[in-house]
CSV table of C-alpha atoms (C1' of nucleotides) in Angstrom, one decimal:
chain,number,residue,atom,x,y,z
A,1,UNK,CA,0.0,0.0,0.0
A,2,UNK,CA,1.4,3.4,-0.9
A,3,UNK,CA,1.7,5.9,1.8
A,4,UNK,CA,-0.5,9.0,1.2
A,5,UNK,CA,-0.6,12.2,3.2
A,6,UNK,CA,-2.0,15.6,2.6
A,7,UNK,CA,-2.1,19.3,3.4
A,8,UNK,CA,-5.6,20.6,3.7
A,9,UNK,CA,-5.5,24.4,4.0
A,10,UNK,CA,-8.6,26.5,4.3
A,11,UNK,CA,-8.6,29.7,2.1
A,12,UNK,CA,-10.0,31.8,4.9
A,13,UNK,CA,-6.7,33.6,5.3
A,14,UNK,CA,-3.2,33.9,3.8
A,15,UNK,CA,-0.8,31.0,4.1
A,16,UNK,CA,0.1,30.8,7.8
A,17,UNK,CA,3.5,29.9,9.2
A,18,UNK,CA,2.0,26.9,11.0
A,19,UNK,CA,0.2,25.6,7.9
A,20,UNK,CA,3.5,26.0,6.0
A,21,UNK,CA,5.3,23.9,8.6
A,22,UNK,CA,2.6,21.3,8.6
A,23,UNK,CA,2.8,21.2,4.8
A,24,UNK,CA,6.5,20.9,4.9
A,25,UNK,CA,6.5,17.9,7.3
A,26,UNK,CA,3.8,16.2,5.3
A,27,UNK,CA,5.9,16.8,2.1
A,28,UNK,CA,9.1,15.6,3.7
A,29,UNK,CA,7.5,12.5,5.1
A,30,UNK,CA,5.9,11.6,1.7
A,31,UNK,CA,9.1,12.2,-0.2
A,32,UNK,CA,11.2,10.4,2.3
A,33,UNK,CA,9.1,7.2,2.0
A,34,UNK,CA,8.3,7.6,-1.7
A,35,UNK,CA,4.6,8.2,-0.9
A,36,UNK,CA,2.1,10.7,-2.3
A,37,UNK,CA,1.6,14.3,-1.2
A,38,UNK,CA,-1.9,15.5,-1.7
A,39,UNK,CA,-3.2,19.1,-1.6
A,40,UNK,CA,-6.9,19.6,-0.8
A,41,UNK,CA,-8.6,22.9,-0.4
A,42,UNK,CA,-11.1,23.0,2.5
A,43,UNK,CA,-13.4,25.8,1.4
A,44,UNK,CA,-16.6,24.8,3.0
A,45,UNK,CA,-16.6,28.0,5.1
A,46,UNK,CA,-18.0,29.9,2.1
A,47,UNK,CA,-18.5,33.1,4.1
A,48,UNK,CA,-14.8,33.4,4.8
A,49,UNK,CA,-13.1,31.7,1.9
A,50,UNK,CA,-11.8,33.8,-1.0
A,51,UNK,CA,-9.9,33.2,-4.2
A,52,UNK,CA,-7.3,35.7,-3.1
A,53,UNK,CA,-6.4,33.7,-0.1
A,54,UNK,CA,-6.4,30.5,-2.2
A,55,UNK,CA,-4.0,32.2,-4.6
A,56,UNK,CA,-1.8,33.2,-1.7
A,57,UNK,CA,-1.7,29.7,-0.2
A,58,UNK,CA,-0.8,28.0,-3.5
A,59,UNK,CA,1.8,30.7,-4.3
A,60,UNK,CA,3.3,30.2,-0.9
A,61,UNK,CA,3.5,26.4,-1.2
A,62,UNK,CA,5.1,26.8,-4.6
A,63,UNK,CA,7.6,29.3,-3.3
A,64,UNK,CA,8.6,26.9,-0.5
A,65,UNK,CA,9.1,24.2,-3.2
A,66,UNK,CA,6.5,21.9,-1.8
A,67,UNK,CA,5.1,20.5,-5.0
A,68,UNK,CA,2.1,18.3,-4.6
A,69,UNK,CA,1.4,15.1,-6.5
A,70,UNK,CA,-2.3,15.5,-6.4
A,71,UNK,CA,-4.4,18.6,-6.1
A,72,UNK,CA,-7.0,20.9,-7.6
A,73,UNK,CA,-6.9,22.7,-10.9
A,74,UNK,CA,-5.3,26.0,-10.6
A,75,UNK,CA,-4.8,29.0,-12.9
A,76,UNK,CA,-5.9,27.0,-15.9
A,77,UNK,CA,-3.8,24.0,-15.1
A,78,UNK,CA,-5.7,20.8,-14.8
A,79,UNK,CA,-6.3,18.9,-11.5
A,80,UNK,CA,-3.7,16.3,-10.7
A,81,UNK,CA,-4.6,12.8,-9.4
A,82,UNK,CA,-7.4,10.3,-9.5
A,83,UNK,CA,-9.2,11.2,-6.3
A,84,UNK,CA,-10.6,14.6,-7.4
A,85,UNK,CA,-12.1,17.0,-7.1
A,86,UNK,CA,-9.7,18.4,-4.6
A,87,UNK,CA,-11.7,21.4,-3.7
A,88,UNK,CA,-14.4,20.6,-1.1
A,89,UNK,CA,-17.1,22.8,-2.4
A,90,UNK,CA,-17.0,20.6,-5.5
A,91,UNK,CA,-17.4,17.5,-3.5
A,92,UNK,CA,-20.8,18.4,-1.9
A,93,UNK,CA,-22.7,15.5,-3.4
A,94,UNK,CA,-20.1,13.1,-1.8
A,95,UNK,CA,-20.7,14.5,1.6
A,96,UNK,CA,-24.4,14.5,1.2
A,97,UNK,CA,-24.3,10.9,0.2
A,98,UNK,CA,-22.2,10.0,3.2
A,99,UNK,CA,-24.5,12.0,5.5
A,100,UNK,CA,-27.5,10.2,4.1
A,101,UNK,CA,-25.8,6.9,4.7
A,102,UNK,CA,-25.2,7.7,8.4
A,103,UNK,CA,-28.8,8.9,8.7
A,104,UNK,CA,-30.2,5.7,7.2
A,105,UNK,CA,-28.1,3.6,9.5
A,106,UNK,CA,-29.1,5.8,12.5
A,107,UNK,CA,-25.5,6.8,13.1
A,108,UNK,CA,-26.7,10.4,12.7
A,109,UNK,CA,-30.0,12.2,13.1
A,110,UNK,CA,-31.8,15.5,12.4
A,111,UNK,CA,-31.6,18.1,15.1
A,112,UNK,CA,-34.0,21.0,15.2
A,113,UNK,CA,-32.6,22.9,18.2
A,114,UNK,CA,-32.4,26.6,17.6
A,115,UNK,CA,-29.3,28.7,18.2
A,116,UNK,CA,-31.1,30.2,21.2
A,117,UNK,CA,-31.9,26.9,22.7
A,118,UNK,CA,-28.3,25.8,22.3
A,119,UNK,CA,-27.0,29.0,23.8
A,120,UNK,CA,-29.3,28.6,26.8
A,121,UNK,CA,-28.0,25.0,27.2
A,122,UNK,CA,-24.4,26.3,27.2
A,123,UNK,CA,-25.1,29.0,29.7
A,124,UNK,CA,-26.7,26.5,32.1
A,125,UNK,CA,-23.8,24.2,31.7
A,126,UNK,CA,-21.4,26.9,32.4
A,127,UNK,CA,-23.3,27.9,35.5
A,128,UNK,CA,-23.2,24.2,36.6
A,129,UNK,CA,-19.4,24.0,35.9
A,130,UNK,CA,-19.9,21.5,33.2
A,131,UNK,CA,-18.1,21.1,29.9
A,132,UNK,CA,-20.2,22.6,27.1
A,133,UNK,CA,-22.0,19.7,25.3
A,134,UNK,CA,-25.1,19.0,23.3
A,135,UNK,CA,-27.8,17.6,25.6
A,136,UNK,CA,-29.4,15.3,23.0
A,137,UNK,CA,-32.8,16.9,22.9
A,138,UNK,CA,-33.4,15.8,19.4
A,139,UNK,CA,-31.6,12.4,19.6
A,140,UNK,CA,-34.8,10.4,19.8
A,141,UNK,CA,-37.5,12.4,18.1
A,142,UNK,CA,-40.5,10.5,16.9
A,143,UNK,CA,-41.8,11.1,13.4
A,144,UNK,CA,-44.6,13.2,14.8
A,145,UNK,CA,-42.3,15.4,16.8
A,146,UNK,CA,-40.1,15.9,13.7
A,147,UNK,CA,-43.1,16.9,11.6
A,148,UNK,CA,-44.2,19.4,14.2
A,149,UNK,CA,-40.8,21.1,14.2
A,150,UNK,CA,-40.7,21.0,10.4
A,151,UNK,CA,-44.1,22.6,10.4
A,152,UNK,CA,-42.7,25.5,12.5
A,153,UNK,CA,-40.3,26.1,9.6
A,154,UNK,CA,-37.2,24.9,11.5
A,155,UNK,CA,-34.4,23.7,9.2
A,156,UNK,CA,-32.5,20.9,10.9
A,157,UNK,CA,-28.8,20.2,11.2
A,158,UNK,CA,-27.5,16.7,11.1
A,159,UNK,CA,-25.8,15.4,14.2
A,160,UNK,CA,-23.5,12.4,14.4
A,161,UNK,CA,-24.0,10.0,17.4
A,162,UNK,CA,-20.7,9.8,19.2
A,163,UNK,CA,-21.9,6.9,21.4
A,164,UNK,CA,-20.3,5.8,24.6
A,165,UNK,CA,-17.0,4.4,25.7
A,166,UNK,CA,-13.4,5.3,25.1
A,167,UNK,CA,-11.5,6.0,21.9
A,168,UNK,CA,-7.9,5.1,21.9
A,169,UNK,CA,-5.2,5.5,19.3
A,170,UNK,CA,-1.4,5.4,19.0
A,171,UNK,CA,-0.1,8.7,17.7
A,172,UNK,CA,3.2,8.6,15.9
A,173,UNK,CA,4.6,11.4,17.9
A,174,UNK,CA,2.5,11.4,21.1
A,175,UNK,CA,2.2,7.7,21.7
A,176,UNK,CA,-0.9,6.2,23.2
A,177,UNK,CA,-3.8,8.6,23.7
A,178,UNK,CA,-7.2,7.7,25.2
A,179,UNK,CA,-10.2,9.9,25.4
A,180,UNK,CA,-13.7,9.2,26.7
A,181,UNK,CA,-16.5,10.0,24.3
A,182,UNK,CA,-18.1,12.0,27.2
A,183,UNK,CA,-15.3,14.6,26.6
A,184,UNK,CA,-16.4,15.1,23.0
A,185,UNK,CA,-19.1,17.7,23.6
A,186,UNK,CA,-22.0,15.5,22.7
A,187,UNK,CA,-23.3,14.5,19.3
A,188,UNK,CA,-21.6,16.7,16.8
A,189,UNK,CA,-23.1,18.6,13.9
A,190,UNK,CA,-21.8,17.3,10.6
A,191,UNK,CA,-24.1,19.2,8.3
A,192,UNK,CA,-25.4,22.8,8.8
A,193,UNK,CA,-29.1,23.7,8.5
A,194,UNK,CA,-28.3,25.2,5.0
A,195,UNK,CA,-27.1,21.8,3.9
A,196,UNK,CA,-23.3,22.5,3.8
A,197,UNK,CA,-21.1,20.1,5.7
A,198,UNK,CA,-18.8,20.9,8.6
A,199,UNK,CA,-15.1,20.5,9.0
A,200,UNK,CA,-14.9,17.4,11.2
A,201,UNK,CA,-17.2,15.6,8.8
A,202,UNK,CA,-15.6,16.6,5.4
A,203,UNK,CA,-12.1,16.0,6.6
A,204,UNK,CA,-12.9,12.4,7.4
A,205,UNK,CA,-15.0,11.8,4.3
A,206,UNK,CA,-12.2,13.1,2.2
A,207,UNK,CA,-9.4,11.4,4.0
A,208,UNK,CA,-11.3,8.2,3.7
A,209,UNK,CA,-12.1,8.6,0.0
A,210,UNK,CA,-8.7,9.9,-0.9
A,211,UNK,CA,-7.1,6.9,0.8
A,212,UNK,CA,-5.0,9.0,3.1
A,213,UNK,CA,-2.8,6.7,5.2
A,214,UNK,CA,-1.1,9.3,7.5
A,215,UNK,CA,-2.7,12.4,8.9
A,216,UNK,CA,0.1,14.7,10.0
A,217,UNK,CA,-1.3,17.9,11.5
A,218,UNK,CA,-1.0,20.4,14.3
A,219,UNK,CA,-1.4,19.4,18.0
A,220,UNK,CA,-4.5,21.6,18.2
A,221,UNK,CA,-6.3,18.7,16.5
A,222,UNK,CA,-5.3,16.1,19.0
A,223,UNK,CA,-8.5,16.4,21.1
A,224,UNK,CA,-10.6,16.3,17.9
A,225,UNK,CA,-9.0,13.1,16.7
A,226,UNK,CA,-11.5,10.8,18.6
A,227,UNK,CA,-14.3,12.4,16.7
A,228,UNK,CA,-12.6,11.7,13.5
A,229,UNK,CA,-11.8,8.1,14.4
A,230,UNK,CA,-15.5,7.5,15.3
A,231,UNK,CA,-16.5,9.0,12.0
A,232,UNK,CA,-14.0,6.8,10.0
A,233,UNK,CA,-15.5,3.8,11.7
A,234,UNK,CA,-19.1,4.8,11.1
A,235,UNK,CA,-18.3,5.3,7.5
A,236,UNK,CA,-16.8,1.9,7.3
A,237,UNK,CA,-13.4,3.3,6.4
A,238,UNK,CA,-9.9,2.3,7.5
A,239,UNK,CA,-8.6,4.6,10.2
A,240,UNK,CA,-5.3,6.3,9.2
A,241,UNK,CA,-2.3,6.7,11.4
A,242,UNK,CA,-2.0,10.1,13.1
A,243,UNK,CA,1.0,12.3,13.9
A,244,UNK,CA,0.3,15.5,15.9
A,245,UNK,CA,3.0,18.1,15.5
A,246,UNK,CA,4.0,20.5,18.3
A,247,UNK,CA,2.6,23.9,18.0
A,248,UNK,CA,4.6,26.9,16.8
A,249,UNK,CA,4.5,29.5,19.7
A,250,UNK,CA,4.6,33.2,20.3
A,251,UNK,CA,7.4,34.4,22.6
A,252,UNK,CA,5.0,34.0,25.5
A,253,UNK,CA,4.5,30.4,24.6
A,254,UNK,CA,0.9,30.7,23.5
A,255,UNK,CA,-0.2,29.4,20.1
A,256,UNK,CA,1.4,31.6,17.4
A,257,UNK,CA,-1.0,34.4,16.5
A,258,UNK,CA,-1.2,37.4,14.4
A,259,UNK,CA,-1.5,39.5,17.5
A,260,UNK,CA,2.1,38.7,18.5
A,261,UNK,CA,3.9,39.0,15.2
A,262,UNK,CA,3.8,38.2,11.5
A,263,UNK,CA,2.2,34.8,10.7
A,264,UNK,CA,1.8,35.0,7.0
A,265,UNK,CA,4.4,33.5,4.8
A,266,UNK,CA,3.8,36.2,2.3
A,267,UNK,CA,5.0,38.8,4.8
A,268,UNK,CA,8.4,37.1,5.1
A,269,UNK,CA,8.7,36.7,1.3
A,270,UNK,CA,8.0,40.5,1.0
A,271,UNK,CA,10.8,41.3,3.5
A,272,UNK,CA,13.2,39.3,1.5
A,273,UNK,CA,13.6,36.1,3.4
A,274,UNK,CA,14.7,33.4,1.0
A,275,UNK,CA,13.1,30.1,0.4
A,276,UNK,CA,16.1,28.0,1.4
A,277,UNK,CA,16.2,29.7,4.8
A,278,UNK,CA,12.5,29.5,5.5
A,279,UNK,CA,12.4,25.8,4.7
A,280,UNK,CA,15.4,25.2,6.8
A,281,UNK,CA,14.0,27.2,9.7
A,282,UNK,CA,10.5,25.6,9.6
A,283,UNK,CA,12.0,22.1,9.5
A,284,UNK,CA,14.0,22.9,12.7
A,285,UNK,CA,10.8,23.9,14.5
A,286,UNK,CA,9.9,20.7,16.2
A,287,UNK,CA,12.4,18.4,14.4
A,288,UNK,CA,16.2,17.9,14.7
A,289,UNK,CA,18.4,15.6,12.7
A,290,UNK,CA,20.1,14.2,15.8
A,291,UNK,CA,23.5,15.4,14.5
A,292,UNK,CA,25.1,18.8,15.1
A,293,UNK,CA,24.4,19.9,11.5
A,294,UNK,CA,21.7,22.4,11.1
A,295,UNK,CA,22.0,23.8,7.6
A,296,UNK,CA,19.9,21.7,5.3
A,297,UNK,CA,18.5,22.0,1.8
A,298,UNK,CA,15.1,20.6,1.0
A,299,UNK,CA,16.7,17.6,-0.6
A,300,UNK,CA,18.8,17.0,2.5
A,301,UNK,CA,15.8,17.3,4.7
A,302,UNK,CA,13.9,14.7,2.6
A,303,UNK,CA,16.8,12.3,3.0
A,304,UNK,CA,16.9,12.8,6.8
A,305,UNK,CA,13.4,13.5,7.8
A,306,UNK,CA,11.9,11.0,10.3
A,307,UNK,CA,8.5,11.5,12.0
A,308,UNK,CA,9.8,9.6,15.1
A,309,UNK,CA,12.3,12.4,15.7
A,310,UNK,CA,9.6,15.0,15.9
A,311,UNK,CA,9.3,16.7,19.2
A,312,UNK,CA,6.4,16.7,21.6
A,313,UNK,CA,6.8,20.2,23.1
A,314,UNK,CA,5.9,23.4,21.4
A,315,UNK,CA,8.5,25.6,19.7
A,316,UNK,CA,8.8,29.4,19.9
A,317,UNK,CA,9.2,31.1,16.6
A,318,UNK,CA,12.5,32.9,16.9
A,319,UNK,CA,13.0,35.6,14.3
A,320,UNK,CA,16.7,36.1,15.2
A,321,UNK,CA,17.4,32.5,14.3
A,322,UNK,CA,15.4,32.8,11.1
A,323,UNK,CA,17.4,35.9,10.2
A,324,UNK,CA,20.7,34.2,10.9
A,325,UNK,CA,19.7,31.3,8.7
A,326,UNK,CA,18.7,33.7,6.0
A,327,UNK,CA,22.1,35.3,6.0
A,328,UNK,CA,23.7,31.9,5.9
A,329,UNK,CA,21.7,30.9,2.8
A,330,UNK,CA,22.1,34.3,1.1
A,331,UNK,CA,25.9,33.8,1.4
A,332,UNK,CA,25.6,30.5,-0.3
A,333,UNK,CA,23.8,31.9,-3.4
A,334,UNK,CA,25.7,32.2,-6.7
A,335,UNK,CA,26.3,35.7,-7.9
A,336,UNK,CA,23.8,35.4,-10.7
A,337,UNK,CA,21.2,34.0,-8.5
A,338,UNK,CA,21.7,36.7,-5.9
A,339,UNK,CA,21.4,39.4,-8.6
A,340,UNK,CA,18.1,37.9,-9.8
A,341,UNK,CA,16.7,37.7,-6.3
A,342,UNK,CA,17.8,41.1,-5.0
A,343,UNK,CA,17.0,43.2,-8.1
A,344,UNK,CA,13.3,43.5,-7.4
A,345,UNK,CA,14.0,44.6,-3.8
A,346,UNK,CA,16.5,47.2,-4.9
A,347,UNK,CA,14.1,48.4,-7.6
A,348,UNK,CA,11.3,48.8,-5.1
A,349,UNK,CA,13.5,50.7,-2.8
A,350,UNK,CA,14.7,53.1,-5.5
A,351,UNK,CA,11.2,53.6,-6.7
A,352,UNK,CA,10.3,54.6,-3.2
A,353,UNK,CA,13.1,57.2,-3.1
A,354,UNK,CA,12.1,58.4,-6.5
A,355,UNK,CA,8.6,58.9,-5.2
A,356,UNK,CA,9.9,61.3,-2.5
A,357,UNK,CA,11.4,63.4,-5.3
A,358,UNK,CA,15.0,62.2,-5.2
A,359,UNK,CA,17.0,61.9,-8.4
A,360,UNK,CA,17.7,58.2,-8.8
A,361,UNK,CA,19.8,56.5,-11.4
A,362,UNK,CA,18.6,53.2,-12.8
A,363,UNK,CA,21.0,50.3,-11.9
A,364,UNK,CA,22.4,48.5,-14.9
A,365,UNK,CA,22.9,44.7,-15.1
A,366,UNK,CA,26.6,45.5,-14.6
A,367,UNK,CA,25.8,47.6,-11.5
A,368,UNK,CA,24.0,44.7,-10.0
A,369,UNK,CA,26.8,42.3,-10.6
A,370,UNK,CA,29.2,44.8,-9.1
A,371,UNK,CA,27.0,45.0,-6.0
A,372,UNK,CA,27.2,41.3,-5.2
A,373,UNK,CA,30.6,41.3,-3.4
A,374,UNK,CA,29.6,44.4,-1.5
A,375,UNK,CA,26.4,43.1,-0.1
A,376,UNK,CA,26.4,39.3,-0.1
A,377,UNK,CA,28.0,39.0,3.3
A,378,UNK,CA,26.2,41.7,5.0
A,379,UNK,CA,22.5,41.2,4.1
A,380,UNK,CA,20.4,39.5,6.7
A,381,UNK,CA,17.4,39.6,4.3
A,382,UNK,CA,17.1,40.7,0.6
A,383,UNK,CA,15.0,43.6,1.7
A,384,UNK,CA,18.0,45.2,3.4
A,385,UNK,CA,19.6,45.8,0.0
A,386,UNK,CA,18.3,49.4,-0.3
A,387,UNK,CA,19.5,50.6,3.0
A,388,UNK,CA,23.0,49.2,2.1
A,389,UNK,CA,23.5,50.6,-1.3
A,390,UNK,CA,20.8,53.0,-2.4
A,391,UNK,CA,23.2,56.0,-2.0
A,392,UNK,CA,25.1,54.7,-5.0
A,393,UNK,CA,22.2,55.4,-7.3
A,394,UNK,CA,21.4,58.8,-5.7
A,395,UNK,CA,22.5,62.0,-7.4
A,396,UNK,CA,23.0,63.7,-4.1
A,397,UNK,CA,23.5,62.2,-0.7
A,398,UNK,CA,23.3,63.7,2.8
A,399,UNK,CA,25.0,61.8,5.5
A,400,UNK,CA,24.8,62.1,9.2
A,401,UNK,CA,28.3,63.4,10.1
A,402,UNK,CA,28.2,61.3,13.3
A,403,UNK,CA,28.2,58.1,11.2
A,404,UNK,CA,31.4,59.1,9.4
A,405,UNK,CA,33.5,59.1,12.5
A,406,UNK,CA,35.1,55.7,13.1
A,407,UNK,CA,35.5,54.1,16.5
A,408,UNK,CA,38.3,55.6,18.5
A,409,UNK,CA,38.6,58.6,16.1
A,410,UNK,CA,37.5,62.1,16.6
A,411,UNK,CA,35.9,64.6,14.2
A,412,UNK,CA,39.1,66.5,13.2
A,413,UNK,CA,41.0,63.3,12.4
A,414,UNK,CA,38.1,62.1,10.4
A,415,UNK,CA,37.9,65.3,8.5
A,416,UNK,CA,41.6,65.2,7.8
A,417,UNK,CA,41.3,61.6,6.5
A,418,UNK,CA,38.3,62.4,4.3
A,419,UNK,CA,40.0,65.4,2.8
A,420,UNK,CA,43.1,63.4,2.0
A,421,UNK,CA,40.9,60.6,0.5
A,422,UNK,CA,39.1,63.1,-1.7
A,423,UNK,CA,42.3,64.4,-3.0
A,424,UNK,CA,43.4,60.9,-4.0
A,425,UNK,CA,40.0,60.0,-5.6
B,1,G,C1',-15.4,24.4,34.2
B,2,C,C1',-14.3,19.6,31.8
B,3,C,C1',-11.0,16.6,28.6
B,4,C,C1',-6.2,16.0,26.4
B,5,C,C1',-1.0,17.1,25.7
B,6,C,C1',3.7,19.0,27.2
B,7,A,C1',8.2,20.3,30.5
B,8,U,C1',16.9,20.2,29.1
B,9,C,C1',20.6,27.4,29.0
B,10,G,C1',16.4,33.6,27.3
B,11,U,C1',15.3,30.8,22.3
B,12,C,C1',15.9,26.3,18.7
B,13,U,C1',17.8,21.7,20.4
B,14,A,C1',21.5,16.9,21.4
B,15,G,C1',20.4,13.2,25.0
B,16,A,C1',16.9,5.9,24.0
B,17,G,C1',20.0,4.1,32.5
B,18,G,C1',26.7,4.6,33.2
B,19,C,C1',29.9,7.9,27.3
B,20,C,C1',27.0,14.2,31.1
B,21,U,C1',32.0,18.0,35.0
B,22,A,C1',24.7,18.0,30.4
B,23,G,C1',26.9,18.9,23.9
B,24,G,C1',25.7,22.2,19.6
B,25,A,C1',23.3,26.5,17.4
B,26,C,C1',20.8,31.6,17.7
B,27,G,C1',21.1,35.8,20.7
B,28,C,C1',24.5,38.3,24.4
B,29,C,C1',29.7,39.8,26.0
B,30,A,C1',35.1,40.0,25.1
B,31,C,C1',39.2,39.6,21.9
B,32,C,C1',41.4,38.7,16.9
B,33,C,C1',40.9,40.0,11.7
B,34,U,C1',39.5,44.8,9.4
B,35,U,C1',41.0,52.4,8.9
B,36,U,C1',33.8,51.5,7.9
B,37,C,C1',29.7,48.0,8.5
B,38,A,C1',29.3,43.1,8.1
B,39,A,C1',31.2,38.2,7.5
B,40,G,C1',34.8,34.9,9.7
B,41,G,C1',37.9,33.1,13.8
B,42,U,C1',38.8,32.4,19.2
B,43,G,C1',37.1,32.6,24.0
B,44,G,C1',33.3,33.7,27.9
B,45,A,C1',28.7,34.2,30.6
B,46,G,C1',24.3,31.3,30.4
B,47,A,C1',20.6,24.8,32.5
B,48,U,C1',20.7,22.6,40.9
B,49,C,C1',17.8,18.8,33.3
B,50,A,C1',10.3,22.4,36.8
B,51,C,C1',9.6,20.2,41.8
B,52,C,C1',8.9,15.9,45.2
B,53,G,C1',9.0,10.8,45.8
B,54,G,C1',10.0,5.9,43.9
B,55,U,C1',12.7,1.9,40.9
B,56,U,C1',18.1,0.9,40.2
B,57,C,C1',24.8,-0.3,42.2
B,58,G,C1',23.7,4.1,39.0
B,59,A,C1',18.3,8.5,36.5
B,60,A,C1',18.1,14.4,32.4
B,61,U,C1',16.7,9.5,30.6
B,62,C,C1',12.0,4.6,33.7
B,63,C,C1',7.4,5.0,37.2
B,64,G,C1',4.0,7.9,40.3
B,65,G,C1',2.5,12.5,42.2
B,66,U,C1',2.7,17.9,42.4
B,67,U,C1',3.4,22.5,40.1
B,68,G,C1',3.6,25.3,35.8
B,69,G,C1',2.5,26.0,30.6
B,70,G,C1',-0.3,24.9,26.3
B,71,G,C1',-4.3,23.0,23.3
B,72,G,C1',-9.4,21.4,22.6
B,73,C,C1',-14.4,21.7,24.0
B,74,A,C1',-18.9,26.4,17.6
B,75,C,C1',-24.5,25.6,12.4
B,76,C,C1',-14.8,28.1,12.3
B,77,A,C1',-11.2,25.4,10.0
RNA sequence: GCCCCCAUCGUCUAGAGGCCUAGGACGCCACCCUUUCAAGGUGGAGAUCACCGGUUCGAAUCCGGUUGGGGGCACCA
């Protein structure tokens, strides 16, 4: 049986650092074992999904070099793989059919509770210091009761019966995990009243239908895994193996959030972090080779990656380390490559200066080549190029005199030196 | 509140019972190199391995508890 894993981003926001890391680990695992890496777009949250976010996510994955073997059609290119469609909104009939099946086998039922009723339940539970859960008001409705609610105009959701007992599984990175169904929050909604399916349901239907063998995802899904296992079983599908990755953390050790810093890959690309460094950095968040090497190309990572070496504790996103890695990889670029990559950053910076009214000379190809030895060893990120060399392209420059005085020199000595230098030049 | 997970320098981490006087890297400090800034080199500070108890001749490593932290509990994903 071939190993199949997937990344299933939701286009409700730009490509997040955490999603990128999860994608990377899935990719590395698949490539290491010669398996298949699938991309699936989870766009069932129609209200929040946009094509712009979808574009951003796909671009980001491409930029990272994480090519998928199967995935949806994009920008005129056809879908890849025999398990399509790979966009969930195009799979609606499949979910509907699966839901019908669960309904007909009484593994699921229609629930007519209103949002108000549910909110009241929750409030009461909170007051009683209980975990929020569905009370099961509609779990055993008679046909007559159902008809009465239909007559009121209520549109039902579909709930899955979680049943009783414990659900246990052996997580590849966490080991044995056991959770009681009582902790699952009651029977869960799998289809909204408008007929669209919910995450926990579609993720299982798709993983089952796409023959996913290994689900590698963030630790935030660990407590949800029993729901998924129950659903796999109810659907008569084989339960895949799970590997829950440690979370990427803010400096205060909470789950990485926009509030505490940049979380979008696109932001890092815009600042001039290079792909090699980002891949290397992300790989080292929760994984280590076990040797003292720490500079790895994507191919080297593929060769060494091993899920059993993934950490259990969360990892703080350390920008300084990212920056150091970026400098390391910039220094390893060939001159031509560096020219290609830094040119847009320099152009953008010069355009900015021009917009302020400064007279700016256009850099020639020769200029750029000549810049390489000047900047390659002192750029932490490509975006720093402007601040390093923009004066070269300016017709007039004003410099803070303070900056001209070297350490342990004074102003008169400096003036003397500069005057002498000018004479020579 | 309930459930689950986690715990080695500030940070990323090595560590699979004796190789540990706990190693490497980032960051920090000093010096060298350099008439700038970096890069590079050398060295330094920095961890009673969260705590308590147990198992063992021997525990950072195994077990139990405590504490602390995090995550999950939606008609979000």
